[in-house]
GROMACS .gro file of N, CA and C in nm:
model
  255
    1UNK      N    1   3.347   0.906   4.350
    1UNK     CA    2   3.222   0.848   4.303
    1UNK      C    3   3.121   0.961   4.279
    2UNK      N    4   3.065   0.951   4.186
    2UNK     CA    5   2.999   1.042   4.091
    2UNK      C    6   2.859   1.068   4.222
    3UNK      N    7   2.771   1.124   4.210
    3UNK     CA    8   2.648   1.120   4.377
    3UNK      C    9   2.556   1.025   4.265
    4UNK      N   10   2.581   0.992   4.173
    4UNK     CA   11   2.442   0.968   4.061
    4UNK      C   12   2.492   0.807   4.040
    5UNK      N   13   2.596   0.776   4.080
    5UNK     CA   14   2.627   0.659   4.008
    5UNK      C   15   2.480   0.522   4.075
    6UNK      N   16   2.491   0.570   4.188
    6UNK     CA   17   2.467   0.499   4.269
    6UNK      C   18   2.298   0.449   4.199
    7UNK      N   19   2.241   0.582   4.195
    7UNK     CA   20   2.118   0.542   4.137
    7UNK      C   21   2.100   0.544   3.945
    8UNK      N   22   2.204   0.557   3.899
    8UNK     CA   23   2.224   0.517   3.741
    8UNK      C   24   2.201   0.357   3.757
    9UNK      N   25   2.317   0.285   3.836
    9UNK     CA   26   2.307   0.127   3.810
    9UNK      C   27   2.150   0.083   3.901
   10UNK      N   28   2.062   0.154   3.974
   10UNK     CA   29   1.968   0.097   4.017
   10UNK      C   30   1.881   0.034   3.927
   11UNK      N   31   1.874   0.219   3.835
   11UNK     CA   32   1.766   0.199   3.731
   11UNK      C   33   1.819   0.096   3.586
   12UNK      N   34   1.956   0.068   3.619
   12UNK     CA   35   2.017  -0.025   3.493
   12UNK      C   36   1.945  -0.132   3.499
   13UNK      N   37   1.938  -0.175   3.656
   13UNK     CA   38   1.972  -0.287   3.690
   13UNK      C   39   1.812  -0.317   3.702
   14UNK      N   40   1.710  -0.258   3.725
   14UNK     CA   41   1.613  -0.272   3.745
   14UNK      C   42   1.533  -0.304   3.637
   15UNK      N   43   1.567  -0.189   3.539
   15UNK     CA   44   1.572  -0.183   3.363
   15UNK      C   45   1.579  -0.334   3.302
   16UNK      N   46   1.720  -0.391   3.325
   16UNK     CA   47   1.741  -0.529   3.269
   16UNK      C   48   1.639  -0.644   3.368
   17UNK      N   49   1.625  -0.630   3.496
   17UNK     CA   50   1.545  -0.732   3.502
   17UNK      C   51   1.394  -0.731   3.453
   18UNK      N   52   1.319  -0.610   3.441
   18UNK     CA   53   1.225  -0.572   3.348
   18UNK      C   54   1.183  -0.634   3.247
   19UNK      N   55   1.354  -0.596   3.166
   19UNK     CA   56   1.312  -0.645   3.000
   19UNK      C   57   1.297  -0.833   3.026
   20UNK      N   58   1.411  -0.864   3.126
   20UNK     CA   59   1.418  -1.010   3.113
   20UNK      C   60   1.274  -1.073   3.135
   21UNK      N   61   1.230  -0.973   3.240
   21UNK     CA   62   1.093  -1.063   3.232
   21UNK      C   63   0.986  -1.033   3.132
   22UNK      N   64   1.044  -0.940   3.049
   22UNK     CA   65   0.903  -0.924   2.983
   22UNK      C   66   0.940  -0.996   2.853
   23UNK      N   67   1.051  -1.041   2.827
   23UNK     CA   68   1.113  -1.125   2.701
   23UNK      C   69   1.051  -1.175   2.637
   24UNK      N   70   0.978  -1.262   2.717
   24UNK     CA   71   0.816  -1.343   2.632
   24UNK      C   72   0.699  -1.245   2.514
   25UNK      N   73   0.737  -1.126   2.558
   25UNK     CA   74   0.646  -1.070   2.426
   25UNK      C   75   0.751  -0.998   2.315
   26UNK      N   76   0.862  -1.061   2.324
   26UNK     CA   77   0.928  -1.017   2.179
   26UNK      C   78   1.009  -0.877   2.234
   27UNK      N   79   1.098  -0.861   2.101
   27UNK     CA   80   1.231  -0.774   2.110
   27UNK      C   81   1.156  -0.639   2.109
   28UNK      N   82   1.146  -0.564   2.185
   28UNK     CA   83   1.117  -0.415   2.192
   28UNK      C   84   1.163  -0.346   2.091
   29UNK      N   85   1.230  -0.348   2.008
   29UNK     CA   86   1.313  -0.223   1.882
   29UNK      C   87   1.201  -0.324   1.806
   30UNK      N   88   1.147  -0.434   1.802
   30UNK     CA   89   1.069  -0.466   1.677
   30UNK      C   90   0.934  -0.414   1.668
   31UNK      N   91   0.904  -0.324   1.760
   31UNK     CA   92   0.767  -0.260   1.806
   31UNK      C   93   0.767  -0.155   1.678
   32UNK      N   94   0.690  -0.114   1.617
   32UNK     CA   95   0.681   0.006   1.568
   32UNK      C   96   0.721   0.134   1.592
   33UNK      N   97   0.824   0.186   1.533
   33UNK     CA   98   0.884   0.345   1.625
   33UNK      C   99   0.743   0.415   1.686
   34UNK      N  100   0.644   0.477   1.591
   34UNK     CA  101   0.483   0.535   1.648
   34UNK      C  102   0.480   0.483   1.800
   35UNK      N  103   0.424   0.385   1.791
   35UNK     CA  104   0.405   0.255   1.887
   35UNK      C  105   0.490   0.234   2.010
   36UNK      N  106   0.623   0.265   1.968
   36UNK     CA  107   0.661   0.229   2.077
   36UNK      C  108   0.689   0.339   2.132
   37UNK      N  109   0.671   0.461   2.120
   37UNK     CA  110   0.711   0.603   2.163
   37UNK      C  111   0.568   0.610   2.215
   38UNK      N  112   0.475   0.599   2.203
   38UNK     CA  113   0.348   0.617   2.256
   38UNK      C  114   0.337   0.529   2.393
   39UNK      N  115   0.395   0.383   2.389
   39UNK     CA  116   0.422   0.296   2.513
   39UNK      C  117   0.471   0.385   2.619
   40UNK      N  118   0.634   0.445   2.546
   40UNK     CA  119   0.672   0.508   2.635
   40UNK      C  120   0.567   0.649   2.655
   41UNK      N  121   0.530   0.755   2.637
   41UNK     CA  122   0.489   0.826   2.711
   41UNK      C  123   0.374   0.762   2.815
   42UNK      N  124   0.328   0.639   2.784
   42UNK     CA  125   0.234   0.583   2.860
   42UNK      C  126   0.294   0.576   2.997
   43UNK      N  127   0.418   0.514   2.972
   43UNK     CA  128   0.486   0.456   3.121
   43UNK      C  129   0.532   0.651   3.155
   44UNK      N  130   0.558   0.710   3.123
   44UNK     CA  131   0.599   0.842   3.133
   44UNK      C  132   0.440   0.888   3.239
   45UNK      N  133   0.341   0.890   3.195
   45UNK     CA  134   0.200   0.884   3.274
   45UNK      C  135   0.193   0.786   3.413
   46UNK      N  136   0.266   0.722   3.388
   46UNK     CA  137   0.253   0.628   3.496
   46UNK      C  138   0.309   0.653   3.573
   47UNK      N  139   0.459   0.688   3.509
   47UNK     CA  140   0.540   0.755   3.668
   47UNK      C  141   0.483   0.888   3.737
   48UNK      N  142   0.396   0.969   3.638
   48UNK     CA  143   0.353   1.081   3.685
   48UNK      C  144   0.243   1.055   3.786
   49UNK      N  145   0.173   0.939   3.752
   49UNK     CA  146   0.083   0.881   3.912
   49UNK      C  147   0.140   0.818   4.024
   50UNK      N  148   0.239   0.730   3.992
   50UNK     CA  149   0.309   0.690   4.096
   50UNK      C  150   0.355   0.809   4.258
   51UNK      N  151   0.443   0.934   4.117
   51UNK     CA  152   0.448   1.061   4.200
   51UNK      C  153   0.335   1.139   4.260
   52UNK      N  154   0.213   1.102   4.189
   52UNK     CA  155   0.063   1.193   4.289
   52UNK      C  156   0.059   1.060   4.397
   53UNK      N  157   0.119   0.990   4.407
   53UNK     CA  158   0.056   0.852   4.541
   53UNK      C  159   0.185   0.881   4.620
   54UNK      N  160   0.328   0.944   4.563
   54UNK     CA  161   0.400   0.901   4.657
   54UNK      C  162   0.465   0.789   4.676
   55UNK      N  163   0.410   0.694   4.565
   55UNK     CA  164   0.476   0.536   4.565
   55UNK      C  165   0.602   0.490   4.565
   56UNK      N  166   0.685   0.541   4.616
   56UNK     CA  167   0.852   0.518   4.636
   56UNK      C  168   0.874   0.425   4.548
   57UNK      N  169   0.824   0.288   4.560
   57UNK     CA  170   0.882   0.190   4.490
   57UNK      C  171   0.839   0.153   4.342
   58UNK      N  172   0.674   0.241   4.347
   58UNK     CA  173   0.620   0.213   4.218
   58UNK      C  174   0.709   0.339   4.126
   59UNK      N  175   0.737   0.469   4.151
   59UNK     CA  176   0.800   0.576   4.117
   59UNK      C  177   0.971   0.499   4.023
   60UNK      N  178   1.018   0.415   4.135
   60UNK     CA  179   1.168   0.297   4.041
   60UNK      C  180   1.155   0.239   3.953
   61UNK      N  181   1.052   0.149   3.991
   61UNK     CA  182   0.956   0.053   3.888
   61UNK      C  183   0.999   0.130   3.739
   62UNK      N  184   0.860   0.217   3.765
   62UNK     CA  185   0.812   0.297   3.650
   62UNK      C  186   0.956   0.354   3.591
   63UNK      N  187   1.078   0.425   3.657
   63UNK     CA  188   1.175   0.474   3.601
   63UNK      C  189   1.262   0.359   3.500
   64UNK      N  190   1.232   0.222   3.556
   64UNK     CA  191   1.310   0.079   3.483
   64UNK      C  192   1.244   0.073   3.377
   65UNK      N  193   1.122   0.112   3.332
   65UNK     CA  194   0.990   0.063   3.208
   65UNK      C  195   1.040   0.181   3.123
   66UNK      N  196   1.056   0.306   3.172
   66UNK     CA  197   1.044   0.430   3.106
   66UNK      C  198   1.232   0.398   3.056
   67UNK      N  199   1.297   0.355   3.104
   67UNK     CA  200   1.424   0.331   3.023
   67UNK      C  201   1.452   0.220   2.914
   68UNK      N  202   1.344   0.095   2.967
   68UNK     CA  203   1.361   0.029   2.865
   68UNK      C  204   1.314   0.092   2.723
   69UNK      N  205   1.205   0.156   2.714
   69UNK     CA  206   1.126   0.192   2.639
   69UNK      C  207   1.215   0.339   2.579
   70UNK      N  208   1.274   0.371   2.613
   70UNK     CA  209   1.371   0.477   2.531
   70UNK      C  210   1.503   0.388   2.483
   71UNK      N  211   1.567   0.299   2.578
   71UNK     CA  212   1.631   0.224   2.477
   71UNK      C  213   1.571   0.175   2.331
   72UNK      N  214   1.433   0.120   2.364
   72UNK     CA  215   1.427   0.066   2.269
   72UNK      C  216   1.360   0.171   2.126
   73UNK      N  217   1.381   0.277   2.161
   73UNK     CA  218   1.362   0.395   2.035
   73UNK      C  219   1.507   0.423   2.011
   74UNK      N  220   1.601   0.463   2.097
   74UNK     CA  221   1.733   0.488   2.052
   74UNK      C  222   1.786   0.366   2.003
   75UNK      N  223   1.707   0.234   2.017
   75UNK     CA  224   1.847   0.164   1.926
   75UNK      C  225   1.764   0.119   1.788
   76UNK      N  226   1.648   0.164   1.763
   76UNK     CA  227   1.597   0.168   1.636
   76UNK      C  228   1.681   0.277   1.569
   77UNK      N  229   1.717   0.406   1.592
   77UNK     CA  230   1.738   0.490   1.539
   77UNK      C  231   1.862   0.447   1.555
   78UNK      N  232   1.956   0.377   1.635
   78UNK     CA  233   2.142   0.382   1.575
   78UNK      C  234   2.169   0.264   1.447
   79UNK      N  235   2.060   0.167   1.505
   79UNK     CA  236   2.011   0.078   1.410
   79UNK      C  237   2.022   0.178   1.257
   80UNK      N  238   1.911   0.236   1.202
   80UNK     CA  239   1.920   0.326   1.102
   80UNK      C  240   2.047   0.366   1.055
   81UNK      N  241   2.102   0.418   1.156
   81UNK     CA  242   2.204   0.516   1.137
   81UNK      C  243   2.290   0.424   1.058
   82UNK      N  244   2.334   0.324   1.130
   82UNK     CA  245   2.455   0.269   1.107
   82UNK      C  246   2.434   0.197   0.935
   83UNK      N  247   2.255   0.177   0.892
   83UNK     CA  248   2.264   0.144   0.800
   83UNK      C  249   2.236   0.223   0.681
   84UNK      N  250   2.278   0.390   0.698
   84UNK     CA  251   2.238   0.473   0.592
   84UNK      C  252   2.363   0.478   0.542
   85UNK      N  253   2.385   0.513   0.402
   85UNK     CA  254   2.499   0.476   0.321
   85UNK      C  255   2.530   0.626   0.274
   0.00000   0.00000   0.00000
């Protein structure tokens, strides 16, 4: 067992219940690429306060927001990909 696995599926898992709850405001890749890269460095700021408090749990949190929010730039861009000819 990999030493990382353990906390890869935390932040998966934390990640998906995230998005589930935030479902109600619409599909994240439909955000504006600008827009939604700016979200993310926001949550990127956030984890960086979490770490000046020390917030153990707000520090996970923030790592589940900051993954959704790069998913949802990488699958705009495979999105693309897959449809350039």
């Amino acid at each position: 067992m990999d030493k990382y696995d353990e906390t890869h599926d935390i932040i998966v898992r934390l990640a998906g219940a995230k998005m589930r709850l935030n479902s109600h405001k619409g599909n994240i890749e439909d955000v504006e690429p600008d827009e939604l890269f700016e979200m993310l460095k926001g949550e990127i700021e956030e984890l960086g306060e979490a770490m000046d408090k020390g917030d153990i749990m707000h520090i996970i949190e923030e790592a589940g927001d900051i993954f959704n929010f790069l998913v949802g730039v990488v699958h705009q861009q495979v999105t693309l990909y897959r449809m350039r000819k």
